[in-house]
Structure formats: C-alpha cells, structure tokens
Amino acid sequence: MRIAISALLAVSAMLAPFTAWAQSADATGKIAEVSTAEQTIKLDDGKTYQAPAEFNFEGLNQDVEVVIFYTVIDGKRMINDLELIQ
C-alpha cells in the first residue's frame, strides 16, 4: 500500500507543471456584441469568448464594461467567470 501511495505521489509531482497550462486568464473591455444563439460575447478588442450552456446573458449589452476570466480550450476562449465594471 505504501508503494502505491508513493507511486501516486511521484506521478502527481511530475504532472504538477502541466496545471499551469490550464490556468485561467482574464480580459477587460467593453462588449461589442452579444450572441445568445451562438453563446458568445465579443469584446471591443475583437476577441470572442464562448459562454457555457447555462450562462445568463441578462444585463450584458453593447458598451457594458466587463472583466472576463477564461481558459483557452481547443483554441476557444471559454468563459469561467464574468464581472461587470461599475
């Protein structure tokens, strides 16, 4: 049992650097376009962010300033969280 736990800890220690790739980034800007049909938000810098299926688009209109926290998955910027800037 100790050998199995030691092996598991060794493997997790070797894979720890790969978790940095999965970390979230953030972007700040004004909303240029909201598409509820495509589940996307486009900021004024031209970048598009994909929202999850259960995302609530209420209150998100053009020219609203936001901070989007996202993770890049398969080349798409997937929204993890979004905050309105007041």
PDB file of C-alpha atoms in Angstrom:
ATOM      1  CA  MET A   1       0.000   0.000   0.000  1.00  0.00           C
ATOM      2  CA  ARG A   2       2.836   2.415   0.804  1.00  0.00           C
ATOM      3  CA  ILE A   3       4.410   1.709  -2.581  1.00  0.00           C
ATOM      4  CA  ALA A   4       1.148   2.514  -4.382  1.00  0.00           C
ATOM      5  CA  ILE A   5       0.742   5.784  -2.498  1.00  0.00           C
ATOM      6  CA  SER A   6       4.381   6.709  -3.129  1.00  0.00           C
ATOM      7  CA  ALA A   7       3.966   5.989  -6.834  1.00  0.00           C
ATOM      8  CA  LEU A   8       0.802   8.072  -6.979  1.00  0.00           C
ATOM      9  CA  LEU A   9       2.522  10.999  -5.267  1.00  0.00           C
ATOM     10  CA  ALA A  10       5.510  10.731  -7.604  1.00  0.00           C
ATOM     11  CA  VAL A  11       3.292  10.801 -10.704  1.00  0.00           C
ATOM     12  CA  SER A  12       1.287  13.761  -9.409  1.00  0.00           C
ATOM     13  CA  ALA A  13       4.514  15.650  -8.663  1.00  0.00           C
ATOM     14  CA  MET A  14       5.713  15.053 -12.238  1.00  0.00           C
ATOM     15  CA  LEU A  15       2.404  16.283 -13.712  1.00  0.00           C
ATOM     16  CA  ALA A  16       2.160  19.381 -11.487  1.00  0.00           C
ATOM     17  CA  PRO A  17       3.864  21.719 -14.025  1.00  0.00           C
ATOM     18  CA  PHE A  18       1.135  20.933 -16.573  1.00  0.00           C
ATOM     19  CA  THR A  19      -1.532  22.528 -14.371  1.00  0.00           C
ATOM     20  CA  ALA A  20      -0.060  25.931 -15.194  1.00  0.00           C
ATOM     21  CA  TRP A  21      -1.277  25.493 -18.782  1.00  0.00           C
ATOM     22  CA  ALA A  22      -4.854  25.091 -17.597  1.00  0.00           C
ATOM     23  CA  GLN A  23      -4.918  28.253 -15.520  1.00  0.00           C
ATOM     24  CA  SER A  24      -7.369  30.999 -16.220  1.00  0.00           C
ATOM     25  CA  ALA A  25      -6.528  34.305 -17.882  1.00  0.00           C
ATOM     26  CA  ASP A  26      -8.542  37.500 -17.890  1.00  0.00           C
ATOM     27  CA  ALA A  27      -9.545  40.230 -20.324  1.00  0.00           C
ATOM     28  CA  THR A  28     -11.065  43.645 -19.677  1.00  0.00           C
ATOM     29  CA  GLY A  29     -13.045  45.642 -22.207  1.00  0.00           C
ATOM     30  CA  LYS A  30     -16.389  46.820 -23.457  1.00  0.00           C
ATOM     31  CA  ILE A  31     -18.829  44.398 -25.014  1.00  0.00           C
ATOM     32  CA  ALA A  32     -19.055  44.905 -28.774  1.00  0.00           C
ATOM     33  CA  GLU A  33     -21.532  42.113 -29.486  1.00  0.00           C
ATOM     34  CA  VAL A  34     -23.576  39.504 -27.601  1.00  0.00           C
ATOM     35  CA  SER A  35     -24.914  36.414 -29.384  1.00  0.00           C
ATOM     36  CA  THR A  36     -27.253  34.282 -27.278  1.00  0.00           C
ATOM     37  CA  ALA A  37     -27.807  31.955 -30.251  1.00  0.00           C
ATOM     38  CA  GLU A  38     -24.078  31.179 -30.528  1.00  0.00           C
ATOM     39  CA  GLN A  39     -23.452  31.611 -26.765  1.00  0.00           C
ATOM     40  CA  THR A  40     -20.648  34.129 -27.412  1.00  0.00           C
ATOM     41  CA  ILE A  41     -19.521  37.554 -26.232  1.00  0.00           C
ATOM     42  CA  LYS A  42     -17.243  39.686 -28.389  1.00  0.00           C
ATOM     43  CA  LEU A  43     -15.244  42.491 -26.780  1.00  0.00           C
ATOM     44  CA  ASP A  44     -14.147  45.754 -28.391  1.00  0.00           C
ATOM     45  CA  ASP A  45     -10.662  44.287 -28.977  1.00  0.00           C
ATOM     46  CA  GLY A  46     -12.209  41.863 -31.498  1.00  0.00           C
ATOM     47  CA  LYS A  47     -11.751  38.694 -29.429  1.00  0.00           C
ATOM     48  CA  THR A  48     -14.698  36.333 -28.974  1.00  0.00           C
ATOM     49  CA  TYR A  49     -15.395  34.362 -25.797  1.00  0.00           C
ATOM     50  CA  GLN A  50     -17.542  31.215 -25.647  1.00  0.00           C
ATOM     51  CA  ALA A  51     -20.050  31.003 -22.777  1.00  0.00           C
ATOM     52  CA  PRO A  52     -21.119  27.726 -21.135  1.00  0.00           C
ATOM     53  CA  ALA A  53     -24.618  26.387 -21.851  1.00  0.00           C
ATOM     54  CA  GLU A  54     -26.059  27.561 -18.516  1.00  0.00           C
ATOM     55  CA  PHE A  55     -24.683  31.120 -18.879  1.00  0.00           C
ATOM     56  CA  ASN A  56     -27.040  34.009 -18.015  1.00  0.00           C
ATOM     57  CA  PHE A  57     -26.767  36.866 -20.519  1.00  0.00           C
ATOM     58  CA  GLU A  58     -29.088  39.164 -18.544  1.00  0.00           C
ATOM     59  CA  GLY A  59     -27.691  42.696 -18.275  1.00  0.00           C
ATOM     60  CA  LEU A  60     -24.983  42.127 -20.879  1.00  0.00           C
ATOM     61  CA  ASN A  61     -25.449  44.701 -23.610  1.00  0.00           C
ATOM     62  CA  GLN A  62     -23.227  46.554 -26.031  1.00  0.00           C
ATOM     63  CA  ASP A  63     -20.816  49.061 -24.415  1.00  0.00           C
ATOM     64  CA  VAL A  64     -21.056  47.438 -20.950  1.00  0.00           C
ATOM     65  CA  GLU A  65     -17.540  47.191 -19.466  1.00  0.00           C
ATOM     66  CA  VAL A  66     -16.640  43.728 -18.167  1.00  0.00           C
ATOM     67  CA  VAL A  67     -13.789  41.571 -16.926  1.00  0.00           C
ATOM     68  CA  ILE A  68     -13.889  38.074 -18.409  1.00  0.00           C
ATOM     69  CA  PHE A  69     -11.974  35.236 -16.790  1.00  0.00           C
ATOM     70  CA  TYR A  70     -11.403  32.495 -19.346  1.00  0.00           C
ATOM     71  CA  THR A  71      -9.474  29.354 -20.220  1.00  0.00           C
ATOM     72  CA  VAL A  72      -8.351  28.506 -23.756  1.00  0.00           C
ATOM     73  CA  ILE A  73      -9.632  25.055 -24.711  1.00  0.00           C
ATOM     74  CA  ASP A  74      -9.124  23.738 -28.258  1.00  0.00           C
ATOM     75  CA  GLY A  75      -8.380  27.261 -29.455  1.00  0.00           C
ATOM     76  CA  LYS A  76     -11.597  28.737 -28.000  1.00  0.00           C
ATOM     77  CA  ARG A  77     -11.698  31.177 -25.099  1.00  0.00           C
ATOM     78  CA  MET A  78     -14.147  29.509 -22.691  1.00  0.00           C
ATOM     79  CA  ILE A  79     -15.648  31.847 -20.060  1.00  0.00           C
ATOM     80  CA  ASN A  80     -15.110  30.750 -16.457  1.00  0.00           C
ATOM     81  CA  ASP A  81     -16.458  33.904 -14.836  1.00  0.00           C
ATOM     82  CA  LEU A  82     -17.539  37.397 -15.795  1.00  0.00           C
ATOM     83  CA  GLU A  83     -17.723  40.581 -13.724  1.00  0.00           C
ATOM     84  CA  LEU A  84     -19.382  43.877 -14.618  1.00  0.00           C
ATOM     85  CA  ILE A  85     -17.299  47.006 -14.014  1.00  0.00           C
ATOM     86  CA  GLN A  86     -19.420  49.713 -12.425  1.00  0.00           C
TER      87      GLN A  86
END
